[in-house]
Amino acid sequence: MKSQLKCVKCGYISPGFAAWFEQDQTCPKCGSKHSEAEYQADYTQLEALYKQGADSFWHYFDFLPLENRDNIISCKEGAIPIESWDFLEDFAREHYGIECRALVYRNDLNGGTQTFKDVAGSMAASLFKEHGVKQYCIASTGNTATAYAKYLSLAGVAFKVFVPAGANEDSVQEILGFGQEVVRSQGDYARAKQEAADYARQNKVLISAGNFDPIRVEAKKTMVFEFMRQLGKMPEVYIQAVAGGTGPIAIDKGVREIEKYYPEVVLPRMLLVQQDLCDPMVQAWEQAVKEGFPENYHKNYPVIDNPQTKVSILSTGNPGMYPVIAPIVRKTGGSFLRISEASLPALARKVYDQQGVLLGPASIVCLAGFYRALEEKRIHQGDTVLINCGEGMQRAAAFHKEVLAVAGK
Ligand SMILES: Cc1ncc(COP(=O)(O)O)c(C=O)c1O
Ligand SMILES: [Zn+2]
């Protein structure tokens, strides 16, 4: 077996994903769903992989939990370009006197469904093929469900998605188009999650184990390898729009996995961005800052019922992962940032005018975080800033219209 899963809470070892699925993705000793994959791998091989071209995150097969390459289900995802966007660098120089590298990670160029959820979809489909999993379900606000819908249909896995009321209709239609099933909740995301959990339990169907699900984390940790391959170093700053928080959890895991062999691989300062109409993590963080980070600060967060944001995929009002993410952000010297949802169409238009790229609303939340970070003096001279833009415009028809209605230059 290439890998095993270690319970983060009690240390119990599950001997690989066959056992993990058999155990309903739960530690049999303590009941926790939070386990991390560990490998018998030769990490010195990474350096050779960094020197090669890659056409998907499966380039790092030896450091992923799939046993047999024949089970890979891929649409060329995860080895996407990191681009330098001059207009952002010029802005930082002209307005703040900051010389930085502003790099954009182009998840809209993923071959699956054009979001940063595609790597997780590919990993899930491949593992399910390997272990004979035939049914799966999830509660999702959008992009994870869409990615899984595509990849699981390629693997012949029947997939049921529970979406909150007011879920993005473009996503729903796309999921249906992949031949998968959608259950519309009458309530918000928290309610959809409950309904999915009930369904999974009653029907003994595997359900996504949430934001620290090792399937997702193992796929997304390859971001660290890609940063090293494409940049030759880790960025000093990492910016991402955050809802559940798999991205920061996975980067933390990736760095911990290889730091023993590569001490130069250190965590970037994490700047995690939320829009003002659904910003529970930012509120929690501001409170912690005000109180000087008292003991258990990370367990103290507000819940926003039925958030009124139009950015449906960033509509997690109950930030259940905050207790895991806040300490990661803190140890990196990072922060949570609030941006104005009203500012998104104009910024998306600017990106279109400058780069010829139409990005989806969650990507623009992330980019707005770059400007906010400058305002808050969180980007320093000489920093390399990695902006993880998570999606294209494919499933955002209403936003697309708004963006094109903004007067261009
Ligand atoms: C484009 C995009 N950005 C950001 C996020 C938030 O990701 P995370 O789960 O890491 O918080 C999502 C999640 O759906 C997304 O699709
Ligand atoms: Zn345990």
PDB file of C-alpha atoms and ligand atoms in Angstrom, residues 107 114-117 140-145 211 216 220 223 238 240-249 272-274 281 312-314 316 325 360-363 365-366 388-392, ligand 1:
ATOM      1  CA  ASN A 107      -7.993  27.657 -12.443  1.00  0.00           C
ATOM      2  CA  GLN A 114     -12.821  25.237 -15.105  1.00  0.00           C
ATOM      3  CA  THR A 115     -12.595  25.614 -11.335  1.00  0.00           C
ATOM      4  CA  PHE A 116     -10.136  24.700  -8.641  1.00  0.00           C
ATOM      5  CA  LYS A 117     -12.488  21.913  -7.603  1.00  0.00           C
ATOM      6  CA  SER A 140     -22.461  21.910  -2.019  1.00  0.00           C
ATOM      7  CA  THR A 141     -22.907  25.555  -2.887  1.00  0.00           C
ATOM      8  CA  GLY A 142     -21.766  24.964  -6.433  1.00  0.00           C
ATOM      9  CA  ASN A 143     -18.351  24.327  -7.887  1.00  0.00           C
ATOM     10  CA  THR A 144     -17.459  21.194  -5.942  1.00  0.00           C
ATOM     11  CA  ALA A 145     -20.759  19.646  -6.950  1.00  0.00           C
ATOM     12  CA  ASN A 211     -13.356  20.496   3.880  1.00  0.00           C
ATOM     13  CA  ARG A 216      -9.939  16.855  -1.534  1.00  0.00           C
ATOM     14  CA  LYS A 220      -5.290  20.246  -3.634  1.00  0.00           C
ATOM     15  CA  MET A 223      -0.688  23.263  -5.435  1.00  0.00           C
ATOM     16  CA  TYR A 238      -1.207  33.485  -0.920  1.00  0.00           C
ATOM     17  CA  GLN A 240      -7.821  33.016  -1.903  1.00  0.00           C
ATOM     18  CA  ALA A 241     -11.542  33.579  -1.542  1.00  0.00           C
ATOM     19  CA  VAL A 242     -12.634  31.321   1.276  1.00  0.00           C
ATOM     20  CA  ALA A 243     -15.884  29.544   2.055  1.00  0.00           C
ATOM     21  CA  GLY A 244     -15.148  26.140   3.575  1.00  0.00           C
ATOM     22  CA  GLY A 245     -11.386  26.415   3.508  1.00  0.00           C
ATOM     23  CA  THR A 246     -10.075  23.304   1.755  1.00  0.00           C
ATOM     24  CA  GLY A 247      -7.504  25.425  -0.075  1.00  0.00           C
ATOM     25  CA  PRO A 248      -5.616  26.681   2.988  1.00  0.00           C
ATOM     26  CA  ILE A 249      -5.965  23.317   4.749  1.00  0.00           C
ATOM     27  CA  LEU A 272      -8.274  34.745   2.925  1.00  0.00           C
ATOM     28  CA  VAL A 273     -11.005  36.875   1.463  1.00  0.00           C
ATOM     29  CA  GLN A 274     -14.770  37.070   1.977  1.00  0.00           C
ATOM     30  CA  MET A 281     -14.710  34.364   9.209  1.00  0.00           C
ATOM     31  CA  SER A 312     -23.642  31.762  -4.276  1.00  0.00           C
ATOM     32  CA  ILE A 313     -20.530  29.598  -4.126  1.00  0.00           C
ATOM     33  CA  LEU A 314     -19.180  31.776  -1.310  1.00  0.00           C
ATOM     34  CA  THR A 316     -21.174  29.550   3.706  1.00  0.00           C
ATOM     35  CA  ILE A 325      -8.331  27.538   9.443  1.00  0.00           C
ATOM     36  CA  GLY A 360     -16.377  34.308 -12.250  1.00  0.00           C
ATOM     37  CA  PRO A 361     -17.486  36.178  -9.131  1.00  0.00           C
ATOM     38  CA  ALA A 362     -15.522  34.074  -6.631  1.00  0.00           C
ATOM     39  CA  SER A 363     -12.339  34.742  -8.591  1.00  0.00           C
ATOM     40  CA  VAL A 365     -13.575  38.288  -4.703  1.00  0.00           C
ATOM     41  CA  CYS A 366     -10.068  36.841  -4.561  1.00  0.00           C
ATOM     42  CA  ASN A 388      -5.564  31.767  -6.579  1.00  0.00           C
ATOM     43  CA  CYS A 389      -8.398  32.609  -8.954  1.00  0.00           C
ATOM     44  CA  GLY A 390     -10.741  29.688  -8.626  1.00  0.00           C
ATOM     45  CA  GLU A 391     -13.173  29.855 -11.530  1.00  0.00           C
ATOM     46  CA  GLY A 392     -14.103  31.186 -14.941  1.00  0.00           C
TER      47      GLY A 392
HETATM   48  C1  LIG B   1     -13.911  29.596  -7.280  1.00  0.00           C
HETATM   49  C2  LIG B   1     -13.899  29.307  -5.836  1.00  0.00           C
HETATM   50  N1  LIG B   1     -13.220  30.111  -5.014  1.00  0.00           N
HETATM   51  C3  LIG B   1     -13.200  29.868  -3.676  1.00  0.00           C
HETATM   52  C4  LIG B   1     -13.904  28.813  -3.112  1.00  0.00           C
HETATM   53  C5  LIG B   1     -13.795  28.543  -1.657  1.00  0.00           C
HETATM   54  O1  LIG B   1     -12.957  27.433  -1.488  1.00  0.00           O
HETATM   55  P1  LIG B   1     -12.566  26.784  -0.094  1.00  0.00           P
HETATM   56  O2  LIG B   1     -13.320  25.501  -0.020  1.00  0.00           O
HETATM   57  O3  LIG B   1     -11.079  26.509  -0.145  1.00  0.00           O
HETATM   58  O4  LIG B   1     -12.928  27.750   0.956  1.00  0.00           O
HETATM   59  C6  LIG B   1     -14.638  27.977  -3.930  1.00  0.00           C
HETATM   60  C7  LIG B   1     -15.419  26.892  -3.363  1.00  0.00           C
HETATM   61  O5  LIG B   1     -16.394  26.423  -3.880  1.00  0.00           O
HETATM   62  C8  LIG B   1     -14.618  28.197  -5.330  1.00  0.00           C
HETATM   63  O6  LIG B   1     -15.265  27.391  -6.165  1.00  0.00           O
END
